Amino acid sequence: MDEVKVVVAHSERATLRIGDVFLKVDAVQARIDVEVEAMALAPVPTPEVLWHKPHVLAIAALPGTTVGRLGGPSTGSPAAWAAAGAAIRKLHDAPLPPRPGQAGRSIAALAAELDAECELLVTNGLLPADLVTRNRQVAEAALRPWTPAFTHGDLQIAHVFVDGDEVTGIIDWSEAGQGDALYDLATFTLGHEEHLDDVVAGYGTDIDLDVIHAWWSLRSLLVVRWLTEHGFDPFAPGCEVDVLRSRM
């Protein structure tokens, strides 16, 4: 008999697996609506949508495995990372979706959020002031004009599946929309800097590496407190705090 497996759960969302079906429960219906729309528009492999109703989305499991995980070793070959880069480029070159996504926040809004979060990290004693100050300086390079692209918006390594050297699907599209393409590339390679060259080779165009480094710092600064408050551990080896330390 199939069992119910909790894939991830916190106060905002939960994902359950029953056999080859994933049930995504989200307190915000708009995120489910964005996800269904984005998967229909994206020119890359995505899970089959089985059904959806208010606050619940059912999708089929994808074949293959992820190329690795944050805080763990890479299980994918260099060719698999390059294939992921090519798939990301295909997404970024697609016609724009109708609305901004997580990667499409304005420079002013992002800078204000970042400054507020940096102050809280130091005030609450979560991170040393020198670590926050240095990474806030590095993050500045991401706060520049960019050309909108079709972005996933939460392209964590755990969201890209491969079988051998072929991308079999990309999951979790609730943050998709118009945004900065380099945000996706930085999110995908976060904690796996050793594979950045493979991803860029597959992506097939020149990348401003200073901006990638900036997004690593910026994204990590923004999520450390949230992760800590929601039962995750950004201090685990290879995770967000180690990413911040690597910029020192």
PDB file of C-alpha atoms in Angstrom:
ATOM      1  CA  MET A   1       0.000   0.000   0.000  1.00  0.00           C
ATOM      2  CA  ASP A   2       1.265   3.505  -0.850  1.00  0.00           C
ATOM      3  CA  GLU A   3       2.095   5.673   2.133  1.00  0.00           C
ATOM      4  CA  VAL A   4       1.750   9.422   2.551  1.00  0.00           C
ATOM      5  CA  LYS A   5       5.195  11.024   2.596  1.00  0.00           C
ATOM      6  CA  VAL A   6       5.643  14.622   3.734  1.00  0.00           C
ATOM      7  CA  VAL A   7       8.119  16.149   1.289  1.00  0.00           C
ATOM      8  CA  VAL A   8       8.154  19.616   2.842  1.00  0.00           C
ATOM      9  CA  ALA A   9       5.805  21.371   5.241  1.00  0.00           C
ATOM     10  CA  HIS A  10       5.649  24.748   6.969  1.00  0.00           C
ATOM     11  CA  SER A  11       2.980  27.289   7.862  1.00  0.00           C
ATOM     12  CA  GLU A  12       2.607  28.585   4.285  1.00  0.00           C
ATOM     13  CA  ARG A  13       2.780  25.445   2.141  1.00  0.00           C
ATOM     14  CA  ALA A  14       3.009  21.671   2.283  1.00  0.00           C
ATOM     15  CA  THR A  15       3.849  19.039  -0.324  1.00  0.00           C
ATOM     16  CA  LEU A  16       2.799  15.413   0.118  1.00  0.00           C
ATOM     17  CA  ARG A  17       3.681  12.382  -1.990  1.00  0.00           C
ATOM     18  CA  ILE A  18       1.378   9.389  -2.423  1.00  0.00           C
ATOM     19  CA  GLY A  19       2.897   6.890  -4.845  1.00  0.00           C
ATOM     20  CA  ASP A  20       3.559   8.751  -8.083  1.00  0.00           C
ATOM     21  CA  VAL A  21       1.320  11.699  -7.211  1.00  0.00           C
ATOM     22  CA  PHE A  22       2.376  14.885  -5.451  1.00  0.00           C
ATOM     23  CA  LEU A  23      -0.220  17.020  -3.670  1.00  0.00           C
ATOM     24  CA  LYS A  24       0.764  20.637  -3.139  1.00  0.00           C
ATOM     25  CA  VAL A  25      -1.275  22.544  -0.562  1.00  0.00           C
ATOM     26  CA  ASP A  26      -0.797  26.312  -0.505  1.00  0.00           C
ATOM     27  CA  ALA A  27      -2.433  28.886   1.761  1.00  0.00           C
ATOM     28  CA  VAL A  28      -2.272  31.400  -1.098  1.00  0.00           C
ATOM     29  CA  GLN A  29      -4.372  30.265  -4.049  1.00  0.00           C
ATOM     30  CA  ALA A  30      -2.690  32.792  -6.352  1.00  0.00           C
ATOM     31  CA  ARG A  31       0.575  30.847  -6.122  1.00  0.00           C
ATOM     32  CA  ILE A  32      -1.147  27.696  -7.379  1.00  0.00           C
ATOM     33  CA  ASP A  33      -2.716  29.694 -10.221  1.00  0.00           C
ATOM     34  CA  VAL A  34       0.710  31.086 -11.203  1.00  0.00           C
ATOM     35  CA  GLU A  35       2.233  27.610 -11.092  1.00  0.00           C
ATOM     36  CA  VAL A  36      -0.386  26.048 -13.376  1.00  0.00           C
ATOM     37  CA  GLU A  37      -0.136  28.948 -15.828  1.00  0.00           C
ATOM     38  CA  ALA A  38       3.680  28.939 -15.876  1.00  0.00           C
ATOM     39  CA  MET A  39       3.923  25.190 -16.490  1.00  0.00           C
ATOM     40  CA  ALA A  40       1.554  25.554 -19.436  1.00  0.00           C
ATOM     41  CA  LEU A  41       3.693  28.326 -20.942  1.00  0.00           C
ATOM     42  CA  ALA A  42       7.203  27.059 -20.186  1.00  0.00           C
ATOM     43  CA  PRO A  43       9.068  25.524 -23.180  1.00  0.00           C
ATOM     44  CA  VAL A  44      10.861  23.011 -20.926  1.00  0.00           C
ATOM     45  CA  PRO A  45       9.692  19.694 -19.431  1.00  0.00           C
ATOM     46  CA  THR A  46       7.339  20.142 -16.461  1.00  0.00           C
ATOM     47  CA  PRO A  47       5.220  17.719 -14.395  1.00  0.00           C
ATOM     48  CA  GLU A  48       1.833  16.636 -15.713  1.00  0.00           C
ATOM     49  CA  VAL A  49      -0.970  18.504 -13.936  1.00  0.00           C
ATOM     50  CA  LEU A  50      -3.498  15.864 -12.866  1.00  0.00           C
ATOM     51  CA  TRP A  51      -6.017  18.245 -11.331  1.00  0.00           C
ATOM     52  CA  HIS A  52      -6.249  21.387  -9.253  1.00  0.00           C
ATOM     53  CA  LYS A  53      -8.868  22.969  -7.050  1.00  0.00           C
ATOM     54  CA  PRO A  54      -8.781  25.740  -4.436  1.00  0.00           C
ATOM     55  CA  HIS A  55      -5.550  25.473  -2.434  1.00  0.00           C
ATOM     56  CA  VAL A  56      -4.529  22.049  -3.805  1.00  0.00           C
ATOM     57  CA  LEU A  57      -2.555  21.046  -6.925  1.00  0.00           C
ATOM     58  CA  ALA A  58      -1.987  17.414  -7.929  1.00  0.00           C
ATOM     59  CA  ILE A  59       0.929  16.657 -10.245  1.00  0.00           C
ATOM     60  CA  ALA A  60       2.572  13.488 -11.507  1.00  0.00           C
ATOM     61  CA  ALA A  61       6.061  12.483 -10.394  1.00  0.00           C
ATOM     62  CA  LEU A  62       8.940  13.106 -12.785  1.00  0.00           C
ATOM     63  CA  PRO A  63      11.416  10.463 -13.937  1.00  0.00           C
ATOM     64  CA  GLY A  64      15.044  10.807 -12.941  1.00  0.00           C
ATOM     65  CA  THR A  65      16.694  12.514  -9.975  1.00  0.00           C
ATOM     66  CA  THR A  66      18.040  15.936  -9.135  1.00  0.00           C
ATOM     67  CA  VAL A  67      21.660  16.742  -9.970  1.00  0.00           C
ATOM     68  CA  GLY A  68      22.365  17.236  -6.282  1.00  0.00           C
ATOM     69  CA  ARG A  69      21.115  19.064  -3.227  1.00  0.00           C
ATOM     70  CA  LEU A  70      22.074  22.151  -1.277  1.00  0.00           C
ATOM     71  CA  GLY A  71      24.426  21.127   1.510  1.00  0.00           C
ATOM     72  CA  GLY A  72      25.176  17.797  -0.144  1.00  0.00           C
ATOM     73  CA  PRO A  73      27.355  16.395  -2.913  1.00  0.00           C
ATOM     74  CA  SER A  74      26.540  16.707  -6.587  1.00  0.00           C
ATOM     75  CA  THR A  75      25.250  13.457  -8.064  1.00  0.00           C
ATOM     76  CA  GLY A  76      25.021  14.804 -11.603  1.00  0.00           C
ATOM     77  CA  SER A  77      27.757  14.688 -14.213  1.00  0.00           C
ATOM     78  CA  PRO A  78      29.215  17.874 -15.724  1.00  0.00           C
ATOM     79  CA  ALA A  79      27.128  17.069 -18.825  1.00  0.00           C
ATOM     80  CA  ALA A  80      23.975  16.961 -16.683  1.00  0.00           C
ATOM     81  CA  TRP A  81      24.760  20.383 -15.230  1.00  0.00           C
ATOM     82  CA  ALA A  82      25.390  21.696 -18.735  1.00  0.00           C
ATOM     83  CA  ALA A  83      22.062  20.227 -19.906  1.00  0.00           C
ATOM     84  CA  ALA A  84      20.365  22.065 -17.055  1.00  0.00           C
ATOM     85  CA  GLY A  85      22.064  25.277 -18.204  1.00  0.00           C
ATOM     86  CA  ALA A  86      20.740  24.731 -21.740  1.00  0.00           C
ATOM     87  CA  ALA A  87      17.205  24.157 -20.416  1.00  0.00           C
ATOM     88  CA  ILE A  88      17.397  27.333 -18.346  1.00  0.00           C
ATOM     89  CA  ARG A  89      18.512  29.294 -21.416  1.00  0.00           C
ATOM     90  CA  LYS A  90      15.562  27.890 -23.383  1.00  0.00           C
ATOM     91  CA  LEU A  91      13.223  29.117 -20.657  1.00  0.00           C
ATOM     92  CA  HIS A  92      14.811  32.554 -20.553  1.00  0.00           C
ATOM     93  CA  ASP A  93      14.515  32.943 -24.326  1.00  0.00           C
ATOM     94  CA  ALA A  94      10.777  32.108 -24.337  1.00  0.00           C
ATOM     95  CA  PRO A  95       8.035  34.729 -24.743  1.00  0.00           C
ATOM     96  CA  LEU A  96       7.439  36.608 -21.516  1.00  0.00           C
ATOM     97  CA  PRO A  97       4.689  35.450 -19.153  1.00  0.00           C
ATOM     98  CA  PRO A  98       2.036  38.048 -18.300  1.00  0.00           C
ATOM     99  CA  ARG A  99       3.220  39.120 -14.841  1.00  0.00           C
ATOM    100  CA  PRO A 100       6.390  39.814 -12.804  1.00  0.00           C
ATOM    101  CA  GLY A 101       7.741  36.956 -10.704  1.00  0.00           C
ATOM    102  CA  GLN A 102       9.945  36.543  -7.651  1.00  0.00           C
ATOM    103  CA  ALA A 103      12.991  37.352  -9.778  1.00  0.00           C
ATOM    104  CA  GLY A 104      11.319  40.515 -11.058  1.00  0.00           C
ATOM    105  CA  ARG A 105      11.198  42.695  -7.969  1.00  0.00           C
ATOM    106  CA  SER A 106      12.234  46.304  -8.576  1.00  0.00           C
ATOM    107  CA  ILE A 107      15.722  47.440  -7.646  1.00  0.00           C
ATOM    108  CA  ALA A 108      14.317  49.886  -5.089  1.00  0.00           C
ATOM    109  CA  ALA A 109      12.061  47.312  -3.444  1.00  0.00           C
ATOM    110  CA  LEU A 110      14.819  44.708  -3.343  1.00  0.00           C
ATOM    111  CA  ALA A 111      17.359  47.141  -1.866  1.00  0.00           C
ATOM    112  CA  ALA A 112      14.901  48.227   0.833  1.00  0.00           C
ATOM    113  CA  GLU A 113      14.084  44.603   1.717  1.00  0.00           C
ATOM    114  CA  LEU A 114      17.764  43.693   1.789  1.00  0.00           C
ATOM    115  CA  ASP A 115      18.727  46.603   4.062  1.00  0.00           C
ATOM    116  CA  ALA A 116      15.902  45.807   6.477  1.00  0.00           C
ATOM    117  CA  GLU A 117      16.828  42.121   6.565  1.00  0.00           C
ATOM    118  CA  CYS A 118      20.519  42.851   7.130  1.00  0.00           C
ATOM    119  CA  GLU A 119      19.635  45.027  10.111  1.00  0.00           C
ATOM    120  CA  LEU A 120      17.457  42.270  11.601  1.00  0.00           C
ATOM    121  CA  LEU A 121      20.139  39.626  11.103  1.00  0.00           C
ATOM    122  CA  VAL A 122      22.591  41.678  13.150  1.00  0.00           C
ATOM    123  CA  THR A 123      20.112  43.013  15.717  1.00  0.00           C
ATOM    124  CA  ASN A 124      18.741  39.531  16.432  1.00  0.00           C
ATOM    125  CA  GLY A 125      22.243  38.082  16.679  1.00  0.00           C
ATOM    126  CA  LEU A 126      21.735  35.574  13.871  1.00  0.00           C
ATOM    127  CA  LEU A 127      24.883  36.548  11.964  1.00  0.00           C
ATOM    128  CA  PRO A 128      28.033  38.562  12.783  1.00  0.00           C
ATOM    129  CA  ALA A 129      27.985  42.160  11.634  1.00  0.00           C
ATOM    130  CA  ASP A 130      31.152  41.820   9.533  1.00  0.00           C
ATOM    131  CA  LEU A 131      29.680  38.848   7.623  1.00  0.00           C
ATOM    132  CA  VAL A 132      26.483  40.750   6.894  1.00  0.00           C
ATOM    133  CA  THR A 133      28.313  43.952   5.934  1.00  0.00           C
ATOM    134  CA  ARG A 134      30.661  42.185   3.516  1.00  0.00           C
ATOM    135  CA  ASN A 135      27.874  40.269   1.801  1.00  0.00           C
ATOM    136  CA  ARG A 136      25.698  43.379   1.575  1.00  0.00           C
ATOM    137  CA  GLN A 137      28.592  44.964  -0.327  1.00  0.00           C
ATOM    138  CA  VAL A 138      28.864  41.950  -2.647  1.00  0.00           C
ATOM    139  CA  ALA A 139      25.076  41.949  -3.168  1.00  0.00           C
ATOM    140  CA  GLU A 140      25.152  45.494  -4.516  1.00  0.00           C
ATOM    141  CA  ALA A 141      26.240  44.228  -7.960  1.00  0.00           C
ATOM    142  CA  ALA A 142      22.846  42.508  -8.406  1.00  0.00           C
ATOM    143  CA  LEU A 143      21.000  45.816  -7.981  1.00  0.00           C
ATOM    144  CA  ARG A 144      21.312  46.984 -11.566  1.00  0.00           C
ATOM    145  CA  PRO A 145      19.027  47.301 -14.616  1.00  0.00           C
ATOM    146  CA  TRP A 146      18.212  44.008 -16.362  1.00  0.00           C
ATOM    147  CA  THR A 147      16.246  42.867 -19.389  1.00  0.00           C
ATOM    148  CA  PRO A 148      13.116  40.893 -18.392  1.00  0.00           C
ATOM    149  CA  ALA A 149      13.167  37.165 -19.133  1.00  0.00           C
ATOM    150  CA  PHE A 150      10.805  34.254 -18.453  1.00  0.00           C
ATOM    151  CA  THR A 151      12.160  33.208 -15.059  1.00  0.00           C
ATOM    152  CA  HIS A 152      11.337  30.307 -12.756  1.00  0.00           C
ATOM    153  CA  GLY A 153      11.910  32.439  -9.670  1.00  0.00           C
ATOM    154  CA  ASP A 154      12.813  29.581  -7.287  1.00  0.00           C
ATOM    155  CA  LEU A 155      15.181  27.445  -9.345  1.00  0.00           C
ATOM    156  CA  GLN A 156      16.761  25.552  -6.472  1.00  0.00           C
ATOM    157  CA  ILE A 157      18.882  22.554  -7.365  1.00  0.00           C
ATOM    158  CA  ALA A 158      16.161  20.285  -5.938  1.00  0.00           C
ATOM    159  CA  HIS A 159      13.690  21.566  -8.528  1.00  0.00           C
ATOM    160  CA  VAL A 160      15.555  20.337 -11.642  1.00  0.00           C
ATOM    161  CA  PHE A 161      15.383  16.624 -12.527  1.00  0.00           C
ATOM    162  CA  VAL A 162      17.685  14.769 -14.903  1.00  0.00           C
ATOM    163  CA  ASP A 163      17.965  11.234 -16.230  1.00  0.00           C
ATOM    164  CA  GLY A 164      21.570  10.701 -17.227  1.00  0.00           C
ATOM    165  CA  ASP A 165      22.474  13.846 -19.156  1.00  0.00           C
ATOM    166  CA  GLU A 166      18.900  14.805 -20.099  1.00  0.00           C
ATOM    167  CA  VAL A 167      16.645  17.198 -18.200  1.00  0.00           C
ATOM    168  CA  THR A 168      13.372  15.375 -17.496  1.00  0.00           C
ATOM    169  CA  GLY A 169      11.523  18.181 -15.776  1.00  0.00           C
ATOM    170  CA  ILE A 170      11.497  21.298 -13.621  1.00  0.00           C
ATOM    171  CA  ILE A 171       9.095  21.580 -10.683  1.00  0.00           C
ATOM    172  CA  ASP A 172       7.707  24.260  -8.312  1.00  0.00           C
ATOM    173  CA  TRP A 173       6.724  27.168 -10.551  1.00  0.00           C
ATOM    174  CA  SER A 174       4.761  29.244  -8.038  1.00  0.00           C
ATOM    175  CA  GLU A 175       7.295  32.124  -8.164  1.00  0.00           C
ATOM    176  CA  ALA A 176       7.572  32.200 -11.966  1.00  0.00           C
ATOM    177  CA  GLY A 177       7.190  35.323 -14.068  1.00  0.00           C
ATOM    178  CA  GLN A 178       9.152  38.106 -15.690  1.00  0.00           C
ATOM    179  CA  GLY A 179      12.490  38.647 -13.972  1.00  0.00           C
ATOM    180  CA  ASP A 180      16.266  38.809 -13.990  1.00  0.00           C
ATOM    181  CA  ALA A 181      17.694  35.750 -15.766  1.00  0.00           C
ATOM    182  CA  LEU A 182      20.836  35.760 -13.608  1.00  0.00           C
ATOM    183  CA  TYR A 183      18.687  35.294 -10.496  1.00  0.00           C
ATOM    184  CA  ASP A 184      17.691  31.851 -11.800  1.00  0.00           C
ATOM    185  CA  LEU A 185      21.267  30.883 -12.649  1.00  0.00           C
ATOM    186  CA  ALA A 186      22.502  31.997  -9.243  1.00  0.00           C
ATOM    187  CA  THR A 187      19.729  30.163  -7.406  1.00  0.00           C
ATOM    188  CA  PHE A 188      20.448  26.948  -9.292  1.00  0.00           C
ATOM    189  CA  THR A 189      24.193  27.043  -8.574  1.00  0.00           C
ATOM    190  CA  LEU A 190      23.903  28.262  -4.959  1.00  0.00           C
ATOM    191  CA  GLY A 191      26.240  26.170  -2.817  1.00  0.00           C
ATOM    192  CA  HIS A 192      27.683  24.419  -5.874  1.00  0.00           C
ATOM    193  CA  GLU A 193      30.107  27.009  -7.235  1.00  0.00           C
ATOM    194  CA  GLU A 194      32.250  24.189  -8.640  1.00  0.00           C
ATOM    195  CA  HIS A 195      29.577  23.538 -11.308  1.00  0.00           C
ATOM    196  CA  LEU A 196      28.980  27.139 -12.355  1.00  0.00           C
ATOM    197  CA  ASP A 197      31.281  26.771 -15.391  1.00  0.00           C
ATOM    198  CA  ASP A 198      29.332  23.669 -16.541  1.00  0.00           C
ATOM    199  CA  VAL A 199      26.018  25.495 -16.249  1.00  0.00           C
ATOM    200  CA  VAL A 200      27.327  28.571 -18.072  1.00  0.00           C
ATOM    201  CA  ALA A 201      28.752  26.345 -20.848  1.00  0.00           C
ATOM    202  CA  GLY A 202      25.325  24.809 -21.343  1.00  0.00           C
ATOM    203  CA  TYR A 203      23.621  28.200 -21.102  1.00  0.00           C
ATOM    204  CA  GLY A 204      25.725  29.273 -24.048  1.00  0.00           C
ATOM    205  CA  THR A 205      26.317  32.974 -23.551  1.00  0.00           C
ATOM    206  CA  ASP A 206      28.592  35.265 -21.563  1.00  0.00           C
ATOM    207  CA  ILE A 207      27.543  35.696 -17.938  1.00  0.00           C
ATOM    208  CA  ASP A 208      28.588  38.462 -15.562  1.00  0.00           C
ATOM    209  CA  LEU A 209      30.008  36.322 -12.752  1.00  0.00           C
ATOM    210  CA  ASP A 210      30.091  39.272 -10.342  1.00  0.00           C
ATOM    211  CA  VAL A 211      26.307  39.445 -10.613  1.00  0.00           C
ATOM    212  CA  ILE A 212      25.992  35.696  -9.980  1.00  0.00           C
ATOM    213  CA  HIS A 213      28.136  36.089  -6.847  1.00  0.00           C
ATOM    214  CA  ALA A 214      26.014  39.070  -5.846  1.00  0.00           C
ATOM    215  CA  TRP A 215      22.802  37.052  -6.140  1.00  0.00           C
ATOM    216  CA  TRP A 216      24.331  34.262  -4.041  1.00  0.00           C
ATOM    217  CA  SER A 217      24.933  36.781  -1.268  1.00  0.00           C
ATOM    218  CA  LEU A 218      21.649  38.600  -1.716  1.00  0.00           C
ATOM    219  CA  ARG A 219      19.464  35.493  -1.771  1.00  0.00           C
ATOM    220  CA  SER A 220      21.265  34.004   1.228  1.00  0.00           C
ATOM    221  CA  LEU A 221      20.930  37.182   3.282  1.00  0.00           C
ATOM    222  CA  LEU A 222      17.212  37.343   2.537  1.00  0.00           C
ATOM    223  CA  VAL A 223      16.401  33.756   3.500  1.00  0.00           C
ATOM    224  CA  VAL A 224      18.542  32.963   6.566  1.00  0.00           C
ATOM    225  CA  ARG A 225      16.039  34.330   9.087  1.00  0.00           C
ATOM    226  CA  TRP A 226      12.995  32.861   7.283  1.00  0.00           C
ATOM    227  CA  LEU A 227      14.616  29.431   7.102  1.00  0.00           C
ATOM    228  CA  THR A 228      15.531  29.520  10.780  1.00  0.00           C
ATOM    229  CA  GLU A 229      11.996  30.512  11.777  1.00  0.00           C
ATOM    230  CA  HIS A 230      10.390  27.779   9.636  1.00  0.00           C
ATOM    231  CA  GLY A 231      12.337  24.779  10.856  1.00  0.00           C
ATOM    232  CA  PHE A 232      15.139  24.679   8.281  1.00  0.00           C
ATOM    233  CA  ASP A 233      18.870  24.970   8.960  1.00  0.00           C
ATOM    234  CA  PRO A 234      20.771  27.540   6.874  1.00  0.00           C
ATOM    235  CA  PHE A 235      23.801  26.905   9.131  1.00  0.00           C
ATOM    236  CA  ALA A 236      24.194  23.292   7.923  1.00  0.00           C
ATOM    237  CA  PRO A 237      27.452  22.587   6.048  1.00  0.00           C
ATOM    238  CA  GLY A 238      27.317  23.852   2.469  1.00  0.00           C
ATOM    239  CA  CYS A 239      24.109  25.822   2.963  1.00  0.00           C
ATOM    240  CA  GLU A 240      23.319  29.542   2.989  1.00  0.00           C
ATOM    241  CA  VAL A 241      25.565  30.667   5.839  1.00  0.00           C
ATOM    242  CA  ASP A 242      28.531  28.834   4.329  1.00  0.00           C
ATOM    243  CA  VAL A 243      27.735  30.584   1.029  1.00  0.00           C
ATOM    244  CA  LEU A 244      27.951  33.907   2.846  1.00  0.00           C
ATOM    245  CA  ARG A 245      31.221  32.915   4.539  1.00  0.00           C
ATOM    246  CA  SER A 246      32.731  32.039   1.157  1.00  0.00           C
ATOM    247  CA  ARG A 247      32.510  35.702   0.126  1.00  0.00           C
ATOM    248  CA  MET A 248      34.724  36.861   3.024  1.00  0.00           C
TER     249      MET A 248
END
